[in-house]
Structures are given as C-alpha cells and as structure tokens.
Coordinates of C-alpha atoms in Angstrom, one line a residue:
X1 CA 0.0 0.0 0.0
X2 CA 1.2 3.6 -0.7
X3 CA 1.7 6.3 1.9
X4 CA -0.2 9.5 2.0
X5 CA 2.1 12.3 2.9
X6 CA 0.8 15.5 4.3
X7 CA 2.8 18.5 5.4
X8 CA 1.6 21.7 6.9
X9 CA 3.4 25.0 7.6
X10 CA 6.8 23.4 7.3
X11 CA 9.7 25.8 8.2
X12 CA 13.4 25.1 8.3
X13 CA 16.3 27.4 9.3
X14 CA 20.0 27.0 9.2
X15 CA 22.6 28.9 11.2
X16 CA 25.1 30.7 9.0
X17 CA 28.4 31.2 10.9
X18 CA 30.5 34.1 10.0
X19 CA 33.9 35.3 11.2
X20 CA 32.5 37.1 14.2
X21 CA 28.8 36.5 14.3
X22 CA 26.2 33.9 13.3
X23 CA 22.7 34.4 11.9
X24 CA 19.7 32.2 11.1
X25 CA 18.7 31.9 7.4
X26 CA 15.2 30.8 6.5
X27 CA 15.4 27.9 4.0
X28 CA 11.7 27.1 4.0
X29 CA 8.9 29.4 5.1
X30 CA 5.6 27.7 5.9
X31 CA 5.2 25.1 3.1
X32 CA 1.9 23.2 3.0
X33 CA 0.9 20.4 0.6
X34 CA 0.1 16.7 0.2
X35 CA 0.7 13.8 -2.1
X36 CA -1.3 10.6 -2.3
X37 CA -0.6 7.0 -3.7
X38 CA -0.7 7.0 -7.5
X39 CA 0.5 10.6 -7.8
X40 CA 3.8 12.2 -8.9
X41 CA 4.5 15.4 -7.1
X42 CA 7.1 17.7 -8.7
X43 CA 9.0 20.2 -6.5
X44 CA 10.2 23.1 -8.8
X45 CA 12.0 26.3 -8.2
X46 CA 15.3 28.1 -9.0
X47 CA 18.6 27.0 -7.4
X48 CA 18.6 27.7 -3.7
X49 CA 14.8 27.9 -3.4
X50 CA 14.7 25.0 -0.9
X51 CA 13.6 22.0 -3.1
X52 CA 16.2 19.6 -1.8
X53 CA 15.7 20.7 1.8
X54 CA 11.9 20.0 1.5
X55 CA 12.6 16.6 -0.1
X56 CA 15.0 15.7 2.7
X57 CA 12.4 16.7 5.4
X58 CA 9.8 14.6 3.7
X59 CA 12.2 11.6 3.5
X60 CA 13.0 11.8 7.2
X61 CA 16.7 12.8 6.5
X62 CA 16.3 15.9 8.7
X63 CA 14.5 14.9 11.9
X64 CA 14.4 16.3 15.5
X65 CA 16.2 19.4 14.3
X66 CA 15.7 22.4 16.5
X67 CA 15.1 24.7 13.6
X68 CA 12.5 22.6 11.9
X69 CA 8.8 23.6 12.4
X70 CA 5.4 22.5 11.2
X71 CA 4.1 18.9 10.8
X72 CA 4.8 16.1 8.4
X73 CA 2.6 13.0 8.6
X74 CA 2.6 9.6 6.8
X75 CA -0.8 8.1 6.8
X76 CA -1.7 10.4 9.7
X77 CA 1.3 9.2 11.7
X78 CA 4.6 11.0 12.5
X79 CA 7.9 9.7 11.0
X80 CA 9.3 6.5 12.7
X81 CA 12.2 4.2 12.1
X82 CA 9.9 1.6 10.6
X83 CA 9.4 4.0 7.6
X84 CA 13.0 3.7 6.6
X85 CA 12.2 0.4 5.1
X86 CA 9.2 1.8 3.2
X87 CA 10.9 4.9 1.8
X88 CA 13.3 5.0 -1.2
X89 CA 15.5 8.1 -1.5
X90 CA 17.5 8.7 -4.7
X91 CA 20.1 11.4 -4.1
X92 CA 21.2 13.9 -6.8
X93 CA 24.7 12.5 -7.0
X94 CA 25.1 9.0 -8.3
X95 CA 26.8 7.3 -5.3
X96 CA 27.9 3.9 -6.7
X97 CA 31.0 1.7 -6.5
X98 CA 32.7 2.1 -9.9
X99 CA 34.3 -1.4 -10.2
X100 CA 31.1 -3.4 -9.5
X101 CA 28.8 -4.4 -12.4
X102 CA 25.2 -3.3 -12.6
X103 CA 24.0 -6.8 -11.6
X104 CA 26.5 -7.0 -8.7
X105 CA 25.4 -3.5 -7.4
X106 CA 21.7 -4.4 -7.4
X107 CA 22.3 -7.9 -6.1
X108 CA 24.2 -6.7 -3.0
X109 CA 21.5 -4.1 -2.4
X110 CA 18.8 -6.8 -2.6
X111 CA 20.7 -9.1 -0.2
X112 CA 21.2 -6.3 2.4
X113 CA 17.9 -4.5 2.1
X114 CA 15.2 -7.0 1.4
X115 CA 13.5 -8.7 4.5
X116 CA 15.3 -11.6 6.0
X117 CA 12.2 -13.8 5.5
X118 CA 13.2 -14.1 1.9
X119 CA 15.9 -16.6 0.8
X120 CA 19.1 -15.5 -1.0
X121 CA 17.8 -17.0 -4.2
X122 CA 14.5 -14.9 -3.9
X123 CA 16.6 -11.7 -3.2
X124 CA 18.8 -12.3 -6.3
X125 CA 15.7 -13.0 -8.4
X126 CA 14.3 -9.6 -7.2
X127 CA 17.5 -7.9 -8.4
X128 CA 17.1 -9.5 -11.8
X129 CA 13.4 -8.4 -12.0
X130 CA 14.4 -4.8 -11.3
X131 CA 17.1 -5.0 -14.0
X132 CA 14.5 -6.0 -16.6
X133 CA 11.9 -3.5 -15.2
X134 CA 14.4 -0.7 -15.7
X135 CA 15.6 -1.9 -19.1
X136 CA 19.2 -2.6 -17.9
X137 CA 19.5 -6.1 -19.1
X138 CA 21.8 -5.0 -22.0
X139 CA 24.4 -3.6 -19.6
X140 CA 23.9 -5.8 -16.5
X141 CA 27.4 -7.3 -16.7
X142 CA 29.1 -3.9 -17.4
X143 CA 31.0 -2.1 -14.7
X144 CA 29.3 1.1 -13.3
X145 CA 32.5 3.1 -14.0
X146 CA 33.6 6.5 -12.7
X147 CA 36.1 9.3 -13.2
X148 CA 39.0 6.9 -14.3
X149 CA 37.0 3.8 -15.3
X150 CA 34.8 3.4 -18.4
X151 CA 31.4 2.2 -17.6
X152 CA 27.7 2.6 -18.3
X153 CA 26.1 5.8 -19.6
X154 CA 24.7 8.6 -17.5
X155 CA 21.1 7.5 -18.0
X156 CA 21.9 3.9 -17.1
X157 CA 23.8 5.1 -13.9
X158 CA 20.7 7.1 -12.9
X159 CA 18.5 4.0 -13.5
X160 CA 20.8 1.9 -11.3
X161 CA 20.5 4.5 -8.5
X162 CA 16.7 4.3 -8.8
X163 CA 16.9 0.5 -9.0
X164 CA 18.8 0.5 -5.7
X165 CA 15.8 2.2 -4.1
X166 CA 12.8 0.5 -5.8
X167 CA 14.4 -2.9 -5.1
X168 CA 12.6 -2.8 -1.7
X169 CA 9.3 -2.0 -3.4
X170 CA 9.0 1.3 -1.4
X171 CA 5.6 2.8 -0.6
X172 CA 7.1 6.3 -1.0
X173 CA 9.8 7.1 -3.5
X174 CA 11.7 10.5 -3.3
X175 CA 14.2 11.6 -6.0
X176 CA 16.5 14.6 -6.1
X177 CA 16.8 15.9 -9.6
X178 CA 16.8 12.5 -11.4
X179 CA 17.0 14.1 -14.8
X180 CA 19.9 16.5 -14.2
X181 CA 22.7 16.1 -16.8
X182 CA 20.6 13.8 -19.1
X183 CA 19.4 14.5 -22.6
X184 CA 15.7 15.1 -23.2
X185 CA 14.9 11.6 -24.5
X186 CA 16.6 9.9 -21.5
X187 CA 15.0 12.3 -19.1
X188 CA 11.6 11.5 -20.6
X189 CA 12.2 7.8 -20.1
X190 CA 13.1 8.3 -16.4
X191 CA 9.9 10.4 -15.8
X192 CA 7.8 7.8 -17.6
X193 CA 9.3 5.2 -15.4
X194 CA 8.3 7.3 -12.3
X195 CA 4.8 7.4 -13.7
X196 CA 4.6 3.6 -14.0
X197 CA 5.8 3.3 -10.4
X198 CA 3.1 5.7 -9.2
X199 CA 0.5 3.9 -11.3
X200 CA 1.3 0.8 -9.3
X201 CA 0.0 2.5 -6.2
X202 CA 3.2 4.1 -4.9
X203 CA 3.7 7.7 -3.9
X204 CA 6.4 9.6 -5.9
X205 CA 8.0 13.0 -5.0
X206 CA 10.7 14.4 -7.2
X207 CA 12.6 17.7 -7.4
X208 CA 13.2 18.9 -11.0
X209 CA 15.1 22.0 -12.1
X210 CA 13.9 22.9 -15.6
X211 CA 11.9 20.2 -17.3
X212 CA 10.9 20.3 -21.0
X213 CA 7.2 20.8 -21.7
X214 CA 6.8 17.1 -22.4
X215 CA 8.1 16.3 -18.9
X216 CA 6.1 19.0 -17.2
X217 CA 2.8 17.5 -18.4
X218 CA 3.7 14.1 -16.9
X219 CA 3.4 15.4 -13.3
X220 CA 0.1 15.1 -11.3
X221 CA 0.9 17.8 -8.7
X222 CA 3.3 20.7 -8.5
X223 CA 4.9 22.7 -5.8
X224 CA 6.6 25.9 -7.0
X225 CA 9.1 27.5 -4.5
X226 CA 10.7 30.9 -4.6
X227 CA 13.4 31.7 -2.0
X228 CA 11.9 29.2 0.4
X229 CA 8.3 30.5 0.1
X230 CA 5.3 28.7 -1.5
X231 CA 4.2 30.3 -4.8
X232 CA 2.0 27.5 -6.0
X233 CA 0.7 24.1 -4.9
X234 CA -2.0 22.2 -6.8
X235 CA -2.5 20.2 -10.0
X236 CA 0.3 20.7 -12.5
X237 CA -2.2 21.0 -15.3
X238 CA -3.9 23.9 -13.6
X239 CA -0.8 26.0 -12.8
X240 CA -0.9 28.1 -16.0
X241 CA -4.6 28.9 -15.4
X242 CA -3.9 30.0 -11.8
X243 CA -1.1 32.4 -12.8
X244 CA -3.2 33.9 -15.6
X245 CA -6.0 34.3 -13.0
X246 CA -3.7 36.4 -10.8
X247 CA -2.6 38.5 -13.8
X248 CA 0.7 36.8 -14.9
X249 CA 0.3 35.5 -18.5
X250 CA 3.2 34.7 -21.0
X251 CA 3.4 37.3 -23.8
X252 CA 5.1 34.8 -26.1
X253 CA 4.8 31.0 -26.6
X254 CA 6.8 29.5 -23.7
X255 CA 7.5 26.1 -22.1
X256 CA 5.3 26.1 -19.0
X257 CA 8.2 25.2 -16.8
X258 CA 10.3 28.0 -18.1
X259 CA 7.5 30.4 -17.5
X260 CA 7.0 29.2 -13.9
X261 CA 10.7 29.4 -13.2
X262 CA 10.9 33.0 -14.5
X263 CA 8.1 33.9 -12.2
X264 CA 9.8 32.2 -9.2
X265 CA 12.9 34.3 -10.0
X266 CA 10.8 37.4 -10.1
X267 CA 11.6 37.8 -13.8
X268 CA 8.6 39.3 -15.8
X269 CA 10.3 40.4 -19.0
X270 CA 8.0 38.3 -21.3
X271 CA 5.2 38.2 -18.8
X272 CA 2.2 40.5 -18.4
X273 CA 2.5 42.7 -15.2
X274 CA -0.4 42.1 -12.8
X275 CA -2.7 45.2 -12.6
X276 CA -2.1 45.7 -8.9
X277 CA 1.7 46.0 -9.4
X278 CA 1.3 48.1 -12.5
X279 CA -0.9 50.6 -10.6
X280 CA 1.8 50.8 -7.9
X281 CA 4.5 51.5 -10.5
X282 CA 2.4 54.2 -12.3
X283 CA 1.4 55.9 -9.0
X284 CA 5.0 56.2 -8.1
X285 CA 4.5 54.8 -4.6
X286 CA 7.5 52.5 -4.8
X287 CA 11.1 53.1 -3.7
X288 CA 14.0 52.8 -6.1
X289 CA 14.8 49.3 -4.7
X290 CA 11.2 48.2 -5.6
X291 CA 11.4 49.2 -9.3
X292 CA 13.8 48.5 -12.1
X293 CA 13.5 50.3 -15.5
X294 CA 9.9 51.2 -14.8
X295 CA 9.0 47.7 -13.9
X296 CA 8.5 46.0 -10.4
X297 CA 11.8 44.5 -9.1
X298 CA 12.1 40.7 -8.8
X299 CA 11.8 40.9 -5.0
X300 CA 8.5 42.8 -5.3
X301 CA 7.2 40.3 -7.9
X302 CA 8.1 37.4 -5.6
X303 CA 6.4 39.2 -2.6
X304 CA 3.2 39.7 -4.7
X305 CA 3.2 36.0 -5.8
X306 CA 3.6 34.7 -2.3
X307 CA 0.9 37.1 -1.0
X308 CA -1.5 36.1 -3.9
X309 CA -1.1 32.4 -3.1
X310 CA -1.7 33.0 0.7
X311 CA -4.8 35.0 0.1
X312 CA -6.5 33.1 -2.7
X313 CA -5.4 29.4 -2.4
X314 CA -3.6 28.6 0.8
X315 CA -6.6 28.3 3.1
X316 CA -8.5 26.1 0.7
X317 CA -5.5 23.7 0.4
X318 CA -5.1 23.6 4.2
X319 CA -8.8 22.7 4.7
X320 CA -8.3 19.8 2.3
X321 CA -5.6 18.4 4.6
X322 CA -8.1 18.2 7.4
X323 CA -10.3 15.7 5.5
X324 CA -9.6 12.2 6.9
X325 CA -8.2 9.5 4.5
X326 CA -9.2 5.9 4.8
X327 CA -6.1 4.0 6.0
X328 CA -4.9 0.4 6.2
X329 CA -5.1 -0.4 9.9
X330 CA -2.2 -2.9 9.7
X331 CA 0.1 -0.4 8.0
X332 CA -1.0 2.3 10.4
X333 CA 0.0 0.2 13.4
X334 CA 3.3 -0.7 11.7
X335 CA 4.1 3.0 11.1
X336 CA 4.0 3.5 14.8
X337 CA 6.5 0.8 15.3
X338 CA 10.0 2.3 16.0
X339 CA 12.0 -0.9 15.9
X340 CA 14.6 -1.1 13.2
X341 CA 14.1 -4.0 10.8
X342 CA 17.4 -5.3 9.4
X343 CA 17.4 -7.2 6.1
X344 CA 20.2 -9.6 7.2
X345 CA 21.8 -10.8 10.4
X346 CA 25.1 -9.3 11.5
X347 CA 27.1 -12.2 10.2
X348 CA 25.3 -12.1 6.8
X349 CA 25.9 -8.3 6.6
X350 CA 29.6 -8.8 7.4
X351 CA 30.0 -11.6 4.7
X352 CA 28.1 -9.6 2.0
X353 CA 30.1 -6.4 2.7
X354 CA 33.4 -8.3 2.9
X355 CA 32.8 -9.8 -0.5
X356 CA 31.6 -6.5 -2.0
X357 CA 34.6 -4.7 -0.6
X358 CA 37.0 -7.4 -1.9
X359 CA 35.5 -7.3 -5.4
X360 CA 35.6 -3.5 -5.5
X361 CA 39.2 -2.9 -4.3
X362 CA 41.0 -5.8 -6.0
X363 CA 41.3 -3.6 -9.1
X364 CA 43.1 -0.9 -7.2
X365 CA 45.4 -3.3 -5.4
X366 CA 46.5 -5.0 -8.5
X367 CA 46.8 -2.0 -10.8
X368 CA 50.0 -2.1 -12.9
X369 CA 51.1 1.2 -11.3
X370 CA 51.0 -0.2 -7.8
X371 CA 52.7 -3.5 -8.7
X372 CA 55.4 -1.6 -10.7
X373 CA 56.0 0.7 -7.7
X374 CA 56.5 -2.2 -5.3
X375 CA 58.6 -4.4 -7.6
X376 CA 60.8 -1.6 -8.9
X377 CA 61.6 -0.5 -5.3
X378 CA 62.4 -4.1 -4.4
X379 CA 64.8 -4.5 -7.4
X380 CA 66.6 -1.2 -6.6
X381 CA 67.0 -2.3 -2.9
X382 CA 68.2 -5.7 -4.1
X383 CA 70.8 -4.2 -6.4
X384 CA 72.0 -1.7 -3.7
X385 CA 72.4 -4.4 -1.1
X386 CA 73.4 -7.1 -3.5
X387 CA 74.5 -10.2 -1.6
X388 CA 75.5 -8.2 1.5
X389 CA 77.6 -10.1 4.1
X390 CA 76.5 -10.0 7.8
X391 CA 79.6 -11.8 9.0
X392 CA 81.6 -8.6 9.5
X393 CA 80.4 -5.4 11.5
X394 CA 80.3 -3.2 8.4
X395 CA 78.2 -5.6 6.5
X396 CA 75.8 -6.1 9.5
X397 CA 75.5 -2.3 9.7
X398 CA 74.6 -2.1 6.0
X399 CA 72.0 -4.9 6.5
X400 CA 70.5 -3.0 9.5
X401 CA 70.0 0.0 7.2
X402 CA 68.1 -2.2 4.7
X403 CA 65.9 -3.7 7.5
X404 CA 65.1 -0.2 8.7
X405 CA 64.1 0.9 5.2
X406 CA 61.8 -2.1 4.9
X407 CA 60.2 -1.1 8.3
X408 CA 59.8 2.5 7.1
X409 CA 58.5 1.6 3.6
X410 CA 55.8 -0.8 4.8
X411 CA 54.8 1.6 7.5
X412 CA 54.6 4.7 5.2
X413 CA 52.9 3.0 2.3
X414 CA 49.8 1.6 4.1
X415 CA 49.2 4.8 6.2
X416 CA 48.6 6.9 3.1
X417 CA 46.6 4.3 1.4
X418 CA 44.3 3.8 4.4
X419 CA 43.8 7.5 4.9
X420 CA 41.5 7.7 1.8
X421 CA 39.3 4.8 3.0
X422 CA 36.6 6.6 4.9
X423 CA 36.7 10.1 3.4
X424 CA 36.2 8.6 -0.1
X425 CA 33.4 6.3 1.1
X426 CA 31.7 8.9 3.3
X427 CA 29.0 9.6 0.8
X428 CA 28.3 5.9 0.3
X429 CA 28.3 5.2 4.0
X430 CA 25.9 8.1 4.7
X431 CA 23.6 7.0 1.9
X432 CA 23.5 3.4 3.0
X433 CA 23.3 4.0 6.7
X434 CA 20.4 6.5 6.2
X435 CA 18.3 3.6 4.9
X436 CA 19.4 1.2 7.7
X437 CA 21.1 -1.0 5.1
X438 CA 23.5 -2.5 7.7
X439 CA 24.9 -2.0 11.1
X440 CA 27.9 0.3 11.3
X441 CA 29.9 -2.3 13.2
X442 CA 29.4 -4.9 10.4
X443 CA 30.5 -2.4 7.8
X444 CA 33.6 -1.4 9.8
X445 CA 34.8 -4.9 10.5
X446 CA 34.1 -5.9 6.8
X447 CA 35.8 -2.8 5.5
X448 CA 38.9 -3.2 7.6
X449 CA 39.3 -7.0 7.0
X450 CA 38.4 -7.3 3.3
X451 CA 41.8 -5.7 2.5
X452 CA 43.9 -8.1 4.5
X453 CA 44.1 -10.9 1.9
X454 CA 45.1 -8.3 -0.7
X455 CA 47.6 -6.7 1.8
X456 CA 49.6 -9.9 2.0
X457 CA 50.3 -10.4 -1.7
X458 CA 52.5 -7.4 -2.5
X459 CA 54.7 -7.6 0.6
X460 CA 55.4 -11.3 -0.2
X461 CA 56.4 -10.3 -3.8
X462 CA 58.5 -7.5 -2.4
X463 CA 60.4 -9.8 0.1
X464 CA 60.8 -12.6 -2.5
X465 CA 62.9 -10.1 -4.5
X466 CA 64.7 -8.2 -1.8
X467 CA 65.4 -11.1 0.6
X468 CA 67.3 -13.3 -1.8
X469 CA 69.0 -10.5 -3.8
X470 CA 70.3 -8.9 -0.6
X471 CA 71.5 -12.2 0.8
X472 CA 69.6 -12.1 4.0
X473 CA 69.4 -15.2 6.3
X474 CA 68.6 -18.1 3.9
X475 CA 66.3 -20.4 5.7
X476 CA 62.5 -20.9 5.8
X477 CA 62.0 -19.8 9.4
X478 CA 63.5 -16.3 9.2
X479 CA 61.9 -15.7 5.8
X480 CA 58.4 -16.5 7.1
X481 CA 58.9 -14.6 10.3
X482 CA 60.1 -11.6 8.2
X483 CA 56.8 -11.8 6.2
X484 CA 54.7 -12.0 9.4
X485 CA 56.6 -9.0 10.9
X486 CA 56.1 -6.9 7.8
X487 CA 52.4 -7.9 7.7
X488 CA 51.9 -6.9 11.3
X489 CA 53.6 -3.6 10.6
X490 CA 51.2 -3.0 7.6
X491 CA 48.1 -3.8 9.6
X492 CA 49.2 -1.5 12.5
X493 CA 50.1 1.3 10.0
X494 CA 46.8 0.9 8.3
X495 CA 45.1 1.3 11.7
X496 CA 46.8 4.7 12.1
X497 CA 45.7 5.7 8.6
X498 CA 42.1 4.6 9.2
X499 CA 42.0 6.5 12.6
X500 CA 43.4 9.7 11.1
X501 CA 41.0 9.5 8.0
X502 CA 37.9 8.7 10.1
X503 CA 38.7 11.4 12.7
X504 CA 39.3 14.3 10.3
X505 CA 37.3 13.2 7.3
X506 CA 39.2 15.8 5.3
X507 CA 42.0 14.6 2.9
X508 CA 44.2 17.7 3.1
X509 CA 44.2 17.9 6.9
X510 CA 44.5 14.1 7.2
X511 CA 47.5 13.8 4.9
X512 CA 49.2 16.7 6.7
X513 CA 48.8 15.1 10.1
X514 CA 49.8 11.7 8.7
X515 CA 53.0 13.2 7.1
X516 CA 54.1 14.7 10.4
X517 CA 53.2 11.6 12.4
X518 CA 54.9 9.1 10.1
X519 CA 58.0 11.3 9.9
X520 CA 58.2 11.5 13.7
X521 CA 57.8 7.7 14.0
X522 CA 60.5 7.2 11.4
X523 CA 63.0 9.5 13.1
X524 CA 62.3 7.9 16.5
X525 CA 62.6 4.4 14.9
X526 CA 66.0 3.7 16.4
X527 CA 68.2 4.1 13.3
X528 CA 68.9 7.8 12.9
X529 CA 69.2 8.8 16.6
X530 CA 70.8 6.4 19.1
X531 CA 70.6 8.5 22.3
X532 CA 67.2 10.2 22.3
X533 CA 66.7 12.7 25.2
X534 CA 64.6 11.1 27.9
X535 CA 61.8 13.7 27.7
X536 CA 61.0 12.7 24.1
X537 CA 62.2 9.0 24.1
X538 CA 58.6 7.8 24.8
X539 CA 57.8 8.5 21.1
X540 CA 59.7 5.4 20.0
X541 CA 57.4 3.1 22.0
X542 CA 54.4 4.3 20.0
X543 CA 56.2 4.0 16.7
X544 CA 55.4 0.9 14.7
X545 CA 58.7 1.6 12.7
X546 CA 60.7 1.1 15.9
X547 CA 59.0 -2.2 16.9
X548 CA 59.1 -3.6 13.4
X549 CA 62.8 -2.7 13.0
X550 CA 63.6 -4.5 16.3
X551 CA 61.7 -7.6 15.3
X552 CA 63.4 -7.7 11.9
X553 CA 66.8 -7.5 13.6
X554 CA 65.7 -10.2 16.0
X555 CA 64.7 -12.5 13.1
X556 CA 68.0 -12.0 11.2
X557 CA 70.5 -12.1 14.0
X558 CA 71.0 -14.4 16.9
X559 CA 70.6 -12.5 20.2
X560 CA 73.2 -14.7 22.0
X561 CA 75.9 -13.8 19.5
X562 CA 75.0 -10.1 19.0
X563 CA 72.9 -8.8 21.9
X564 CA 73.4 -5.2 20.6
X565 CA 73.1 -4.2 16.9
X566 CA 73.4 -0.6 15.7
X567 CA 72.7 0.6 19.2
X568 CA 69.5 -1.5 19.7
X569 CA 69.4 -4.3 22.2
X570 CA 68.0 -7.6 20.8
X571 CA 65.7 -9.4 23.2
X572 CA 62.9 -12.0 23.0
X573 CA 60.7 -9.7 20.8
X574 CA 57.5 -10.4 22.8
X575 CA 57.2 -6.8 23.9
X576 CA 57.4 -5.6 20.2
X577 CA 54.7 -8.1 19.1
X578 CA 52.4 -7.1 21.9
X579 CA 52.9 -3.4 21.1
X580 CA 52.1 -3.9 17.4
X581 CA 49.0 -6.0 18.2
X582 CA 47.9 -3.2 20.6
X583 CA 48.3 -0.7 17.8
X584 CA 46.3 -2.9 15.4
X585 CA 43.3 -2.9 17.6
X586 CA 43.7 0.5 19.4
X587 CA 43.9 2.6 16.2
X588 CA 40.9 0.7 14.7
X589 CA 38.8 1.3 17.8
X590 CA 39.6 5.0 17.6
X591 CA 38.5 4.9 13.9
X592 CA 35.3 3.1 14.7
X593 CA 34.2 5.5 17.5
X594 CA 35.1 8.5 15.2
X595 CA 32.7 7.0 12.5
X596 CA 30.1 6.4 15.2
X597 CA 30.3 10.0 16.3
X598 CA 30.1 11.3 12.7
X599 CA 27.0 9.1 12.2
X600 CA 25.3 10.4 15.3
X601 CA 26.2 14.1 14.7

C-alpha cells in the first residue's frame, strides 16, 4: 500500500556562521501540501529555493532538528524508524562503486535491504526483476564506471540508482533531480518510469530543475518555490490557469516550466504585469529598490506571488488536509513501530560487505602502477644491497639499514593508502546508513578486514625479490617470520591511517597530520638517533617503525651472538609483538568511534 504524505506550515532554518557573528537563514517558510498514492509530485524552483531541503524533510533525512517547524505525517502518523524500510530516496549525486557491475550492485543491495524472511535466491531474483523492469539487461554485466573507469552511460547510472531504491518496493519514492545532466529523451524515459511506479499504487515525489514541456505534463501535482516560500501548490495541469488568474500571463509562446521558473525568480520580461503591481508603479509609490527600468523589481514580484497564493489558495488547500483519509489499519500500526528491521543478520551483513569490498578494491590493489611501484623499489634495494655479508660489523651495519628501510617503507605506504578509505566512502556510508542497510559495526569490520588478503600479496612479492637478492638469512623460518613481521607492521600502520582519516574526514588535513606523524615515527625508529633525550624518548614506543625494526633485527641475528646491533638491544621480541598488536586494535577502535560520532552528529 502507498503512503499518503501531508505536510503543513513546514519551516526550516540553518545557522550561518560568519567570522565574528552567526545568523539564522530561512530555508523554508511555511510550506503546505500533500501527495497521495498513485500521484507524482514535482518540486520546482530556482537553485537555492529549498527544493532539496523540503525533499530531505519529507524523506526523514532531517528529523528532530531544533530549527524545523510544522508537521509532516505519513498516513496520519509522524515519522518513525519503521518508515526507513518503506521509503526510497534517490540522491542527486550517483553514489555507486565504480568497479562493480550493474548486476552486482543491485544484487548486493537486494541481499542487504530485502526482508530476512526471503531466501538468498529470492533476493537475487528480485534484483534480476528490477534489472528487466528498468531496461538494464543489456548492460547488466558492465562495470558502473567512474572518473577513471569506463562504464555505463549517465542515464543507465541514474536508473541503477533508482533500482537501488525500488528494489525494496517502497511505498514512498523520493528523488532529487533525477533528470539533471541527461538528454531530453533519457530524461523523458526516467519520468515515464516514475509514472509507472506511481500507477502501481506508490507515492512519488521528485525535485526537478527545468523540465521540458513534455516532462512537465507528466506530473500530477506541482509545488513551486521561490526563495523558500510557496508560490503554487496544486495540480500541475492547472498551474498556468492559476497564474493567468492572478494577472501573470506569458506574452510569447513558452515552455510552461520556463514560464514558472521565470516567475519564481521574479523575472517578468516576457510576462504581463499584474494590474495591482502596474498601478503601484504608475502611481510612483515604490522606492528605487522596488522598481527597475519602470517595472517592479524581482523581490517585489516574488512578494506579490507569495501574497497572492496565501490570500487566494492557501486556506483552501489547508482545509483539504483536514479531510480524513481511509487507512490500512495494519500499516497504520506498523508505522507507529519504532524498531529497526534489518534485512540480514550481523554475520550475513559482514559476509556480504566483505565480498563486496574485496571485489571493488582488488582492481586498485592489482593495478599495474602499484605492482610496478613495489617491484621496482624491491629490485633497486636488491641491487644496492646485492649479496650483503652480515659476518663482519660493516656488512651487518649495512643490512641493518636495509631492514630499517623495509620497516619504514611498509609503515609509510599503508598509512597513506588507508587515509583515503573513509573520506572517499563517506557519501556511500551516509547514503546506505540513512536507509538502515546495515549495522555500522558490520560495515567497519568488513571494510577493515576485506583488504587483509590483498595486503599480504604485495609484501610477499617484495620480500621474495629483496630477501634473496640482498643475501639475508637463507632459511624458511627467518623468511616466514620476516613476512609476518612486515604484515603486522602493515596492519598497524593501516590502523593509524584509518583512525586519522575517520577522525578528520578531510583529505588535506589528514595527509598533513599523517606526514608529520609518520616522519616523527621514522626519526624515532632507532636508526637515525641512538641517544634520544629522555623527555621525548617515549615516542619510539608508540612508533610501529621502531617495533618492526627491532623484530626484523631479532629475526635476522641471533641474540646470543650479538645482543646489541646498531645501538639497539636484541631481546625476545615479545614486547614488540604485543605493542604492534595493541596498535592494530587500538587505532581501529579509535577509527570506529570516530565514525560512530560522525554518524550520530
């Protein structure tokens, strides 16, 4: 069953913070309207008129905000968490993973979002049904694509975004400018698809910037906004008659949408001037700010349109909202339910997100650029330390330098890779969490573990080249322990990158902080400075470079023969292992709580 949405006197303000003072800005000023199942409501208006803000309020994206006023009801009930599973929200930006195919994208969405009463096969069949419903069968095995990856066309991307939402068969579908950036034929196909969705008994609300005349006539209802105020609400087919009735008629043949947007902007160049405004201009009662070249100013025109709507139409529409609507009692009781309904258990969410993350990022991990970077560095190191001899003090000193470089390289590299993780996926995380697609903990654990199998491959290749070219200790035990030590360093360094990225969520600030931190850890790593002043010596104990370097020395050299190498005492290594494991979990906990705080705020 569809959802009847009614909103009355909706207001919304935001606080604009300046250098010294802050002021409240009105985004929406008393907006009233309604939309019923089977109808498509279009929200129109110039840029900055409040269309997206109103759509976000109707979709429950802005709730319990101190600057939101008025009432919004869904089948006569206020917004509740249950409604998240009944509302589809298509954002203006196409937030999709570029390396997944159309079929994979919709299948993962189905497995995560559809009720857990359905089997995996039923969920996958629903994804296929949506692909055919949206006409995407031709490109179902094509990657979505992005800035650096070729993929599907703009219209197909938009249909995939819509498919992500209609896959749950929502009662209410909200779309933010679904036709922006598309050619007129593709835009018409999208709007026709919205019509079909509405005809199936759903409620559809969409913002639209400047539709063609063909698109305009597809809408059932229209809300026209101007600077946050309501200029018109009613049937789209009656909009032109209403404005002619209040004295605003086009003087030339115009696209209705273009005419309405001109009015919302206060532009009446090719529009007849209402007699009331014309009288004011001729009588000379207006100030210079209220006239322009002998015509009313845009601000005065907007003021007239708002006033005309409030005096002639607003009260009639508000009375219509008071008429009770027959409701499905079962749905009415469910709307009152505030319990979240997850589409999959925690373990299922983890396994789905793990697999999705692995498929998405394997392309980045095994790009020729990354492999070339690691292997070329390994070959250069192998040539510089070619068959070094650790039997004499000078050779051992040289090898210690190589081991320190390995500790620094595999500490530096993962930090700056991991920093990008959460800032780059922030839009996706916000979008998916807003629909209760999965638990944050399931996402976090899956996101931070799906990289681990990939993280082991390049270090093994690196060490296979360096280890034997440089003539390090040739036996299976030390080689495997060296790999494990480097892997532990990588995971600890990744934790630091994740924590910095999640805490700051700004790439410029995050990379600056990471540069300073990694440089400090490197300098305190035990190779450059042997006698560190006691007041700053504590830094080496929180440096993963220091602990990795000590472990690599321990693996290569027997502590009984050489208890001190390059100024560093060789001991059992248990302290270093414990320290690195503590960093692995400690930094990740910090990253998780930073994400949790971001989500709450």
